[in-house]
PDB file of N, CA and C in Angstrom:
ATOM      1  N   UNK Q  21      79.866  56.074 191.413  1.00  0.00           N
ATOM      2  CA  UNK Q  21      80.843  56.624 192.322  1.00  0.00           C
ATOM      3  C   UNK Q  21      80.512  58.057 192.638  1.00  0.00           C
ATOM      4  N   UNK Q  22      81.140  58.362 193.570  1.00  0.00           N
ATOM      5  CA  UNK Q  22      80.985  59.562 194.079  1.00  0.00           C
ATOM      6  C   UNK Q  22      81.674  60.380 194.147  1.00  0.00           C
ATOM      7  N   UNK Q  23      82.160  61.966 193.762  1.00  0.00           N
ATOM      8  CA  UNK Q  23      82.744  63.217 193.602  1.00  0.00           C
ATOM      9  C   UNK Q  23      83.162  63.636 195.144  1.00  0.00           C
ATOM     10  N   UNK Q  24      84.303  64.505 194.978  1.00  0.00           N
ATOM     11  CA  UNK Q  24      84.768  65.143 196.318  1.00  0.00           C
ATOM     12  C   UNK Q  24      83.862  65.225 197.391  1.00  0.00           C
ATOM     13  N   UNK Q  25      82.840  66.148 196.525  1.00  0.00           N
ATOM     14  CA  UNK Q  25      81.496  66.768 197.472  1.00  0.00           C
ATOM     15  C   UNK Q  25      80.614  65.610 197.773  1.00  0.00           C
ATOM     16  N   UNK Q  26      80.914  64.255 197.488  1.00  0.00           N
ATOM     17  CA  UNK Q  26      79.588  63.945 198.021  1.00  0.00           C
ATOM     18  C   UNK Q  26      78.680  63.436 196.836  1.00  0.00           C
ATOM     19  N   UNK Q  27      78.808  64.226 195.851  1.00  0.00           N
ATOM     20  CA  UNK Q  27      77.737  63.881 194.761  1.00  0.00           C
ATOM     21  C   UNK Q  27      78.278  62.908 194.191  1.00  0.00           C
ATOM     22  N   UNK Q  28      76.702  61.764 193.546  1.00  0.00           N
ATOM     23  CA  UNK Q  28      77.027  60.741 192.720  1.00  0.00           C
ATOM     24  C   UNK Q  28      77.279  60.990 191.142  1.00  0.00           C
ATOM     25  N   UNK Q  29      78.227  60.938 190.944  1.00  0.00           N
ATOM     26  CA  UNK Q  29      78.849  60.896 189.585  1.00  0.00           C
ATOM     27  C   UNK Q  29      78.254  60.166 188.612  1.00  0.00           C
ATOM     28  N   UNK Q  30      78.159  58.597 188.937  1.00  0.00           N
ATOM     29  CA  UNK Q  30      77.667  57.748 187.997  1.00  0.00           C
ATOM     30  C   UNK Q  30      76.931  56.755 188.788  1.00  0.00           C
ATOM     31  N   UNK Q  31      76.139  56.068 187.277  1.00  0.00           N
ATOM     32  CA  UNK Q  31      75.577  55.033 188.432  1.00  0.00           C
ATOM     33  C   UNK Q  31      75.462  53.771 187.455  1.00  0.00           C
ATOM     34  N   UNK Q  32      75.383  52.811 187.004  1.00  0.00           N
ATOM     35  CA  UNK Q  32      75.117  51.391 186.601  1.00  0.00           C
ATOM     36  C   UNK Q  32      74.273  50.192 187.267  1.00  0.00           C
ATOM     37  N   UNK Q  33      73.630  49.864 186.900  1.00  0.00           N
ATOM     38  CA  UNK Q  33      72.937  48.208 187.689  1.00  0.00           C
ATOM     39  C   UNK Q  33      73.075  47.347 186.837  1.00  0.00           C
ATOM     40  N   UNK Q  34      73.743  46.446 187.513  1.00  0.00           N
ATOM     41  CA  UNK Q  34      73.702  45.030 187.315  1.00  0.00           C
ATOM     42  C   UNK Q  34      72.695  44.018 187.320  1.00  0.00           C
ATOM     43  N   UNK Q  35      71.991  43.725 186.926  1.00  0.00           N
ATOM     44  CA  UNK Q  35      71.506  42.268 186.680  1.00  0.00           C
ATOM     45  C   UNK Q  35      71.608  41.179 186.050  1.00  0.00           C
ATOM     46  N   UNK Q  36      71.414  39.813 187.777  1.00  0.00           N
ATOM     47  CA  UNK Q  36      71.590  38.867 187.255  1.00  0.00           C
ATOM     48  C   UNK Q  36      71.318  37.515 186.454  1.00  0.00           C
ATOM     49  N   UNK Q  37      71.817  37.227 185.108  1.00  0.00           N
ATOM     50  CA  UNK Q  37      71.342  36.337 184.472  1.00  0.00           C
ATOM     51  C   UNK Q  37      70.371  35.257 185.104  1.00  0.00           C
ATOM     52  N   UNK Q  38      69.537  35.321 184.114  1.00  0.00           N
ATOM     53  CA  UNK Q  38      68.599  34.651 184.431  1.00  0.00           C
ATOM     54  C   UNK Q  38      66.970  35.499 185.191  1.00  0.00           C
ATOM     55  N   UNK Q  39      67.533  37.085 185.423  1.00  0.00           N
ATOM     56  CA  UNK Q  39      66.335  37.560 185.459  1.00  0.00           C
ATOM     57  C   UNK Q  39      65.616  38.682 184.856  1.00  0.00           C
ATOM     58  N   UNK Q  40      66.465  39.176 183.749  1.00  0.00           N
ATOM     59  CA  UNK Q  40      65.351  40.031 182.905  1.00  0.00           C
ATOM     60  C   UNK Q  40      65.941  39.523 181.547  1.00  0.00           C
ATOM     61  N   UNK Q  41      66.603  38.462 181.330  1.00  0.00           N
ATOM     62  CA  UNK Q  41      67.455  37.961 180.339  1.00  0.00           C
ATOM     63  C   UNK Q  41      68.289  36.553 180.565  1.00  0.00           C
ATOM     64  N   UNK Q  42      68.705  35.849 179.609  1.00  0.00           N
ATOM     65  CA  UNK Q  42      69.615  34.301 180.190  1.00  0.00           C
ATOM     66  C   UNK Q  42      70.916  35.712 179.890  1.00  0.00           C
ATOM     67  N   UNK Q  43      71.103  36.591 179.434  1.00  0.00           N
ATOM     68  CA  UNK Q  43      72.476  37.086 179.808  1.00  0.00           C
ATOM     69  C   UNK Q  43      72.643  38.111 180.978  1.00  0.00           C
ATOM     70  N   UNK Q  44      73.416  38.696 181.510  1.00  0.00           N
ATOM     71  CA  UNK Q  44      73.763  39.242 182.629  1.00  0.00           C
ATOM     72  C   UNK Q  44      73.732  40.874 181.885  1.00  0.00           C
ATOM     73  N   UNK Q  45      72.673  41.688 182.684  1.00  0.00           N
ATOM     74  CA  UNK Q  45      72.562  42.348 181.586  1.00  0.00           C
ATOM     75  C   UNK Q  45      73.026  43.724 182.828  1.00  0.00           C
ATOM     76  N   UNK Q  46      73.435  45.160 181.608  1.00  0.00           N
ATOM     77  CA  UNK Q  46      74.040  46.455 182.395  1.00  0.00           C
ATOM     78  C   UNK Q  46      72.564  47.212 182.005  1.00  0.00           C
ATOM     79  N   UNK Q  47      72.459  47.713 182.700  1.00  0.00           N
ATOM     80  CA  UNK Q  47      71.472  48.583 182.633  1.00  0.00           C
ATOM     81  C   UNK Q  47      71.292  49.971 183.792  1.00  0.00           C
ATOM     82  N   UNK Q  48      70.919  50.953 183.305  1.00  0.00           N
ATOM     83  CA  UNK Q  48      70.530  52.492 183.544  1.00  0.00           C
ATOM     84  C   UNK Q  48      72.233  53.131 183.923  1.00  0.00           C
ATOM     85  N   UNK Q  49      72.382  52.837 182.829  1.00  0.00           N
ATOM     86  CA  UNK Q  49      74.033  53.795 183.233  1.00  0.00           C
ATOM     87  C   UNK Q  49      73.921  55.064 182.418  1.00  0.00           C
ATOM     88  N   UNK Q  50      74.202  55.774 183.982  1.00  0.00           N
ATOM     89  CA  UNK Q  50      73.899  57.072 183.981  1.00  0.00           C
ATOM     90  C   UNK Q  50      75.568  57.934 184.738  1.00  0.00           C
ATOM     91  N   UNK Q  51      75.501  58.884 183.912  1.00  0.00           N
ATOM     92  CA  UNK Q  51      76.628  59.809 184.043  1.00  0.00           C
ATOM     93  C   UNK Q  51      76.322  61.136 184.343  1.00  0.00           C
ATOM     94  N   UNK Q  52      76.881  62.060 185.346  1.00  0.00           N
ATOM     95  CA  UNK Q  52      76.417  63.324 185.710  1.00  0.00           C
ATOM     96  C   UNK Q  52      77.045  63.971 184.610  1.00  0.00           C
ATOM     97  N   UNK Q  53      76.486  65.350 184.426  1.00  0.00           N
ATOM     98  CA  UNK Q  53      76.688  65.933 183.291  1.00  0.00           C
ATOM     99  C   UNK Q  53      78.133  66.556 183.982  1.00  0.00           C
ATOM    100  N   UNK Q  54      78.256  66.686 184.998  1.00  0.00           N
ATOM    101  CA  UNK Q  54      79.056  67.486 185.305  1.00  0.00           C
ATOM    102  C   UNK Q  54      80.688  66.697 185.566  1.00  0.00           C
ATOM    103  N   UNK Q  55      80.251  64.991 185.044  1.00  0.00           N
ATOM    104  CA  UNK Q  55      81.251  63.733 184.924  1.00  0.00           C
ATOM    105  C   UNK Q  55      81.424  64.236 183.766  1.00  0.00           C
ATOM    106  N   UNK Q  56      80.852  64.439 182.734  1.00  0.00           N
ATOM    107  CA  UNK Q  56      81.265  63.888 181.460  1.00  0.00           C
ATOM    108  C   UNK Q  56      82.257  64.383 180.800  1.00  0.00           C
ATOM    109  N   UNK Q  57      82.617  63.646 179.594  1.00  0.00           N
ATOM    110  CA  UNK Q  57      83.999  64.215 178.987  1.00  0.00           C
ATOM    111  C   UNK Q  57      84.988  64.258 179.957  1.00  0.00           C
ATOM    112  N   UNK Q  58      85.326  64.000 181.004  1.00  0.00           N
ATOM    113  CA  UNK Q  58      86.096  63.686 181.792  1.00  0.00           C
ATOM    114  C   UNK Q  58      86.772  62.529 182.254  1.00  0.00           C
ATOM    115  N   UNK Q  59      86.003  60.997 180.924  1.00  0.00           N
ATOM    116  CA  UNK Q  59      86.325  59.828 181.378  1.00  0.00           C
ATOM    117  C   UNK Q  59      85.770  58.979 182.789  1.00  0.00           C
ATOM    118  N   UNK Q  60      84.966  59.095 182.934  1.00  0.00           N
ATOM    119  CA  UNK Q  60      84.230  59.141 184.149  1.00  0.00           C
ATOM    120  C   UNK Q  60      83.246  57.883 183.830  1.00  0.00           C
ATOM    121  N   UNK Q  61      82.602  58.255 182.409  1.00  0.00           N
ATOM    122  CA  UNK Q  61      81.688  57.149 181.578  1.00  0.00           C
ATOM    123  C   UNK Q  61      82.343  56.031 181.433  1.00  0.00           C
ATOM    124  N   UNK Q  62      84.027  56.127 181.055  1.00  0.00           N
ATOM    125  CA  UNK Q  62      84.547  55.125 180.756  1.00  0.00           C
ATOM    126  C   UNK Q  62      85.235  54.277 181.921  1.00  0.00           C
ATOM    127  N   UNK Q  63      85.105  54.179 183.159  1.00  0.00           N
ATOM    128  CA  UNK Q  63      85.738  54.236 184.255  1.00  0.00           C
ATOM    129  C   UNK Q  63      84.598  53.446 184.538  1.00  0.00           C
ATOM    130  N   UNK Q  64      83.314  54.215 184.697  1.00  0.00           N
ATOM    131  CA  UNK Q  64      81.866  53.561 185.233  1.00  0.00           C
ATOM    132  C   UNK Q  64      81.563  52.365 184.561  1.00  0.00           C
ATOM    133  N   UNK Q  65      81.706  52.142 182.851  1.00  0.00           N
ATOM    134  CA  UNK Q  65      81.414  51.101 182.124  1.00  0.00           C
ATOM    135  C   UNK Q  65      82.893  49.954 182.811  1.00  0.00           C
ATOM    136  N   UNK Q  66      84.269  50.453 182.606  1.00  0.00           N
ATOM    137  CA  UNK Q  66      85.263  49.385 182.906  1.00  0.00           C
ATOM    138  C   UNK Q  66      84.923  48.903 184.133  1.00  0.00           C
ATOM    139  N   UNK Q  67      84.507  49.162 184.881  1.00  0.00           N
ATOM    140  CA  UNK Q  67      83.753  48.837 186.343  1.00  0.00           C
ATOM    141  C   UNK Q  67      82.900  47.584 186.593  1.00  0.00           C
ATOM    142  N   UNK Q  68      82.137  48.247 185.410  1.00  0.00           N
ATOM    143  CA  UNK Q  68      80.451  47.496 185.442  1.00  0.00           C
ATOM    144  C   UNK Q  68      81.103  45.883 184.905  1.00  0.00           C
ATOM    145  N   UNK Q  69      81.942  46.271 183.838  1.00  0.00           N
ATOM    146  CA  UNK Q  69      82.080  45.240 183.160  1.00  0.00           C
ATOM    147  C   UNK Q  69      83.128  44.103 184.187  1.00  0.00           C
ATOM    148  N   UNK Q  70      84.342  44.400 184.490  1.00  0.00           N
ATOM    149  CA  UNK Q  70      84.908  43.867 185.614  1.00  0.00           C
ATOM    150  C   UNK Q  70      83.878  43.395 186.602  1.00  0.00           C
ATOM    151  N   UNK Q  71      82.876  44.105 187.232  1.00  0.00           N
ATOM    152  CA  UNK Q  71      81.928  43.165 187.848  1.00  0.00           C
ATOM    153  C   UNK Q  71      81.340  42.023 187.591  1.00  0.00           C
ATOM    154  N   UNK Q  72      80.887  42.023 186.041  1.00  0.00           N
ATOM    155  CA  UNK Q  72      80.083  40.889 185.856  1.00  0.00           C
ATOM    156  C   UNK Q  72      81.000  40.042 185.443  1.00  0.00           C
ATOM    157  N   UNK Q  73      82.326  40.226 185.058  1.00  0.00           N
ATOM    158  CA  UNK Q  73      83.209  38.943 185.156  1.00  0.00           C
ATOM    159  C   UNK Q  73      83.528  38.634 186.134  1.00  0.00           C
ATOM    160  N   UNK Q  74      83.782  39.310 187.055  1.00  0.00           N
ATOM    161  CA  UNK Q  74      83.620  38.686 188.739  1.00  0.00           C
ATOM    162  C   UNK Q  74      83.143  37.537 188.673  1.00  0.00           C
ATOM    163  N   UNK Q  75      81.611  38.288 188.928  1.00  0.00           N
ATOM    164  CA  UNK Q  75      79.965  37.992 189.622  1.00  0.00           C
ATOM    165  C   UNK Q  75      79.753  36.467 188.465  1.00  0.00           C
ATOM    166  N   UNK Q  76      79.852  36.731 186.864  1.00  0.00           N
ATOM    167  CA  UNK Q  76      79.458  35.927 186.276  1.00  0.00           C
ATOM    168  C   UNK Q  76      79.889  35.334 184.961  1.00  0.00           C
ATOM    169  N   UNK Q  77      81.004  35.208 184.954  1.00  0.00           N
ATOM    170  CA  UNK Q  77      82.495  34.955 184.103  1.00  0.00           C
ATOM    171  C   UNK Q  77      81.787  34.164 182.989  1.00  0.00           C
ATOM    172  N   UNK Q  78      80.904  33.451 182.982  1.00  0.00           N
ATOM    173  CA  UNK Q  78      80.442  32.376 182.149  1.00  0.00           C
ATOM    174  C   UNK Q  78      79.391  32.938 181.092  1.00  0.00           C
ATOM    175  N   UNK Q  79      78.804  34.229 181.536  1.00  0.00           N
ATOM    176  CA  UNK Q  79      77.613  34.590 180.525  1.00  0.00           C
ATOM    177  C   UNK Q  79      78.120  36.037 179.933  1.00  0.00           C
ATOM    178  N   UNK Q  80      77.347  35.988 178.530  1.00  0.00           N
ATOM    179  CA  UNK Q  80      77.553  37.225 177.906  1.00  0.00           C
ATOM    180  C   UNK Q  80      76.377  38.528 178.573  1.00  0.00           C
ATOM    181  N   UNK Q  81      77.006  39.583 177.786  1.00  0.00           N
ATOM    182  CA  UNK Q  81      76.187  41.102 178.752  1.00  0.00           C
ATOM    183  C   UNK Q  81      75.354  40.935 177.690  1.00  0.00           C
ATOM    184  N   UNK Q  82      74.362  41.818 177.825  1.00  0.00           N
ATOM    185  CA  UNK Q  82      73.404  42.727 177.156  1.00  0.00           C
ATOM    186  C   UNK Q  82      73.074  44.267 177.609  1.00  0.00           C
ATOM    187  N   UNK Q  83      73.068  45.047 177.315  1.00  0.00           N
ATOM    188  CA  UNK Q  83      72.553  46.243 177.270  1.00  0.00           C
ATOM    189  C   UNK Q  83      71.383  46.743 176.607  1.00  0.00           C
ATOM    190  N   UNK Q  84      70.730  47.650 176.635  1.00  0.00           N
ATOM    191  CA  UNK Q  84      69.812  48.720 175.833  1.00  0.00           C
ATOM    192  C   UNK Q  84      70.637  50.367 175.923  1.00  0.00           C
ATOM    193  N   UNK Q  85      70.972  50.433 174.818  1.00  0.00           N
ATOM    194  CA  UNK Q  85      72.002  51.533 174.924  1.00  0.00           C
ATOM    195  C   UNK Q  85      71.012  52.918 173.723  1.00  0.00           C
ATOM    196  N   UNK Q  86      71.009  53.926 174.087  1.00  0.00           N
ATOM    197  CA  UNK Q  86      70.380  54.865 173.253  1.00  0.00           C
ATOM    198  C   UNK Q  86      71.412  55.071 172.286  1.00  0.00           C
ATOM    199  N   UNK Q  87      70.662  55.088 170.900  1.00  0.00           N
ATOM    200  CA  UNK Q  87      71.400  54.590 169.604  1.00  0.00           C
ATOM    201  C   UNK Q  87      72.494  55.408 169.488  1.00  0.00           C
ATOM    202  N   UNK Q  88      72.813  56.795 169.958  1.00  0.00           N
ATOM    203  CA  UNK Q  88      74.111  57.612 169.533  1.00  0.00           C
ATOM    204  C   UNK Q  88      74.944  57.504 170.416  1.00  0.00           C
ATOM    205  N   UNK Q  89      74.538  56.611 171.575  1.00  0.00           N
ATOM    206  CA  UNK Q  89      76.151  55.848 172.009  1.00  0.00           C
ATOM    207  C   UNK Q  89      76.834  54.575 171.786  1.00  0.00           C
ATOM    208  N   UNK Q  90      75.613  54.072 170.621  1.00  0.00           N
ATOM    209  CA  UNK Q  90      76.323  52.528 170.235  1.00  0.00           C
ATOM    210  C   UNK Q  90      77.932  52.455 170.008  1.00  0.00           C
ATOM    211  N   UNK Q  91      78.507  53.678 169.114  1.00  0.00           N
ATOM    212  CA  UNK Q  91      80.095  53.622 169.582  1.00  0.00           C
ATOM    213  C   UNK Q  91      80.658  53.610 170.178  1.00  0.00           C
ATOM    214  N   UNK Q  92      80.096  54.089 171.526  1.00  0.00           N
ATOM    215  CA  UNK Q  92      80.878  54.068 173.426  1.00  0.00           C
ATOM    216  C   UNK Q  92      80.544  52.711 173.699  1.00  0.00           C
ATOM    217  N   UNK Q  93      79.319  52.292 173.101  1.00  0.00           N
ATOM    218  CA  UNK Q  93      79.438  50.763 174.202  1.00  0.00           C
ATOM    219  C   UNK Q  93      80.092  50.013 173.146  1.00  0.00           C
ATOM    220  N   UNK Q  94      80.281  50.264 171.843  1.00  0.00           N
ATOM    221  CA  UNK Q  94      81.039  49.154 170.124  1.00  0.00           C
ATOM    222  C   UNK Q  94      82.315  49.268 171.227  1.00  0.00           C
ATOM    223  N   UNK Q  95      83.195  50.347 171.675  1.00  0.00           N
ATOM    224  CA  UNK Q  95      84.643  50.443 172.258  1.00  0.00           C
ATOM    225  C   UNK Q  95      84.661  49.497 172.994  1.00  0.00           C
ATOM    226  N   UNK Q  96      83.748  48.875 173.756  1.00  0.00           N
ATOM    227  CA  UNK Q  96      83.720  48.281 175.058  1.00  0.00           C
ATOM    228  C   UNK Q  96      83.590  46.701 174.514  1.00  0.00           C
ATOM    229  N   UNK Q  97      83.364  46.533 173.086  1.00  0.00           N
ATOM    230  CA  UNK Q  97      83.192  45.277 172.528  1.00  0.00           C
ATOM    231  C   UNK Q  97      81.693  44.628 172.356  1.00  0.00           C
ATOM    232  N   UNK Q  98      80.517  45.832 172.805  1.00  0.00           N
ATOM    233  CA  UNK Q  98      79.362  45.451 172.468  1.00  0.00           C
ATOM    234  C   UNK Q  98      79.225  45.615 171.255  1.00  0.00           C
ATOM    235  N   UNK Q  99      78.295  44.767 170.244  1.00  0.00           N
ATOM    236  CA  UNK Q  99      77.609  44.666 169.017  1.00  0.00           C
ATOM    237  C   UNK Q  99      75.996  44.573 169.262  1.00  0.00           C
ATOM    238  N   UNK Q 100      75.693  45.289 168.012  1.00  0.00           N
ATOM    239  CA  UNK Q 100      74.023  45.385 167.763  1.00  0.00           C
ATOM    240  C   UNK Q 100      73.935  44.319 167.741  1.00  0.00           C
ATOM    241  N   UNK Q 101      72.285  43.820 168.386  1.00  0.00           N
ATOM    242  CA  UNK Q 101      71.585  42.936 168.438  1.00  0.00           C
ATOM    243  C   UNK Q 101      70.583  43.693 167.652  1.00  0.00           C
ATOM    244  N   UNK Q 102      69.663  42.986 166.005  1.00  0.00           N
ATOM    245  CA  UNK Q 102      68.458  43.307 165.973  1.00  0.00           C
ATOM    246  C   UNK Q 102      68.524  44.861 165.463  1.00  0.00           C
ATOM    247  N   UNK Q 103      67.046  45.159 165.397  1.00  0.00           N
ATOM    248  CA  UNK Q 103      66.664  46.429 165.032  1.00  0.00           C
ATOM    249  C   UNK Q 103      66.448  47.821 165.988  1.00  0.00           C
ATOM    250  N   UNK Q 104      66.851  48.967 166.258  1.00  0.00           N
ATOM    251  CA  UNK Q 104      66.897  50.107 166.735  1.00  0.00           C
ATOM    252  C   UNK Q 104      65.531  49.781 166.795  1.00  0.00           C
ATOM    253  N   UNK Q 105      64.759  50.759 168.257  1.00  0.00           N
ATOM    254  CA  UNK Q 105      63.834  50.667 168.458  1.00  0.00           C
ATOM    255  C   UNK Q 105      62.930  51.807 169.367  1.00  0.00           C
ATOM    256  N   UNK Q 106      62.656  52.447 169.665  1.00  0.00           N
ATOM    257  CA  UNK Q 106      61.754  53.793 170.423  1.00  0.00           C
ATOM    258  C   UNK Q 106      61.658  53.627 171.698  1.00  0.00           C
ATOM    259  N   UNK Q 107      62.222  54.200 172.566  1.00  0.00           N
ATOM    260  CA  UNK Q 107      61.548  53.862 173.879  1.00  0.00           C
ATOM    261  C   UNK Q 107      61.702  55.403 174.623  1.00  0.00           C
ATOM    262  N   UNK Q 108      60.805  55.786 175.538  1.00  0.00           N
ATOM    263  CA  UNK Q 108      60.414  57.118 176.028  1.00  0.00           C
ATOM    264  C   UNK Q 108      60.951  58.217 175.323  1.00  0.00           C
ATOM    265  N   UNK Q 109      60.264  57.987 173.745  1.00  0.00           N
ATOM    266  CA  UNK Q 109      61.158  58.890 172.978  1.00  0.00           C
ATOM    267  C   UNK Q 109      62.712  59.194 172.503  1.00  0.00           C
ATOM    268  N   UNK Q 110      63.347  57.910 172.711  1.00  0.00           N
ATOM    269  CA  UNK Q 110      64.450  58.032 172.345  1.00  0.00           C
ATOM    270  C   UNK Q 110      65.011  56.611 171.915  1.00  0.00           C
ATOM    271  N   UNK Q 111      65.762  56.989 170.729  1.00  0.00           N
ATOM    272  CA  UNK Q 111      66.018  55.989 169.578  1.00  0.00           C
ATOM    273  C   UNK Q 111      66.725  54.630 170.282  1.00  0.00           C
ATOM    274  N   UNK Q 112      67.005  53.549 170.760  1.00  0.00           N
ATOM    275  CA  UNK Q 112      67.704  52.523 171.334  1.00  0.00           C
ATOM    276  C   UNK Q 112      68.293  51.659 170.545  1.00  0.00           C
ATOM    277  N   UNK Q 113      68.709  50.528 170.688  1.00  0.00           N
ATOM    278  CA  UNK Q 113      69.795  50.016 170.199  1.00  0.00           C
ATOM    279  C   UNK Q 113      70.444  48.971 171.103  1.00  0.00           C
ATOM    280  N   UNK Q 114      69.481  47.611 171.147  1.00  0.00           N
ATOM    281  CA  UNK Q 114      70.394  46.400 172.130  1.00  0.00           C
ATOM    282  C   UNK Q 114      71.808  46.059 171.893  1.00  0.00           C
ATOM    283  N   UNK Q 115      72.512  45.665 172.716  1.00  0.00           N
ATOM    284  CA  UNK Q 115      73.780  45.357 172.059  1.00  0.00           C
ATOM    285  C   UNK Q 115      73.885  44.414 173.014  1.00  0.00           C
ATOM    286  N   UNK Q 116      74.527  43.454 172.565  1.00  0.00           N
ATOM    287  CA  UNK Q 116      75.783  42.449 173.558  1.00  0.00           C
ATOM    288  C   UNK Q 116      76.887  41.880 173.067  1.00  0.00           C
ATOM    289  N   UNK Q 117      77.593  41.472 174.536  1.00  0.00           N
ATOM    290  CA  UNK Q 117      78.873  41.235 174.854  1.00  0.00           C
ATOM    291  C   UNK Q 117      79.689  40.348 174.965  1.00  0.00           C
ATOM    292  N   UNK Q 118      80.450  39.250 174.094  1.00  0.00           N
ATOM    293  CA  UNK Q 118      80.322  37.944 174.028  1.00  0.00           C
ATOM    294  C   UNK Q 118      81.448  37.671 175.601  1.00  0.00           C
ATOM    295  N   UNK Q 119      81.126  36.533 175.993  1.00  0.00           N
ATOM    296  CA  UNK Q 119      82.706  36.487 177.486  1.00  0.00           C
ATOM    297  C   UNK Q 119      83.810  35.550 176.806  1.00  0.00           C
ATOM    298  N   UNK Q 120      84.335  35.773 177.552  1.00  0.00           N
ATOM    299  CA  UNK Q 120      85.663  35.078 176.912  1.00  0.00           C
ATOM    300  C   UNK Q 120      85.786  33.792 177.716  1.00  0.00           C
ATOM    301  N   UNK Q 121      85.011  33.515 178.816  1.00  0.00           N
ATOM    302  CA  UNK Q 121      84.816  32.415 179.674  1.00  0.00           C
ATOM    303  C   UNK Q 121      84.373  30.968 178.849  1.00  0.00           C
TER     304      UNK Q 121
END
């Protein structure tokens, strides 16, 4: 979404099951620094997530979440998948999302 001025606040992508995963996975969610602590993160994730129950009510999420926000996405009802793992230098942490579908 986008700020008074124009600027993008946040951003999320969706993809759909069946193409980088059999689950429907969130990926590159990104928050302006100048969103944060403002609830803005949590607004962008309730979003994302309402979408893919839209879009795909029947499958669970997955994420790749960098490991010191596994508690922002645990709130949201994601759980670790597996072992923490390195990627462009920074610690990760799969998680997913079971549906209630």
């Amino acid at each position: 979404g986008c700020g008074d001025d124009g600027r993008l606040l946040g951003y999320a992508r969706l993809i759909p099951p069946g193409l980088k995963a059999a689950d429907a996975v969130i990926g590159r969610v990104v928050t302006a620094p100048s969103a944060r602590r403002g609830g803005a993160g949590r607004a962008l994730m309730a979003e994302a997530l309402a979408q893919c129950a839209r879009l795909w009510p029947a499958h669970p999420i997955t994420l790749h979440a960098q490991a010191h926000l596994e508690p922002f996405y645990g709130s949201f009802g994601f759980t670790p998948v597996g072992e923490q793992y390195m990627e462009d230098g920074i610690l990760h942490q799969e998680m997913r999302k079971e549906t209630r579908a």
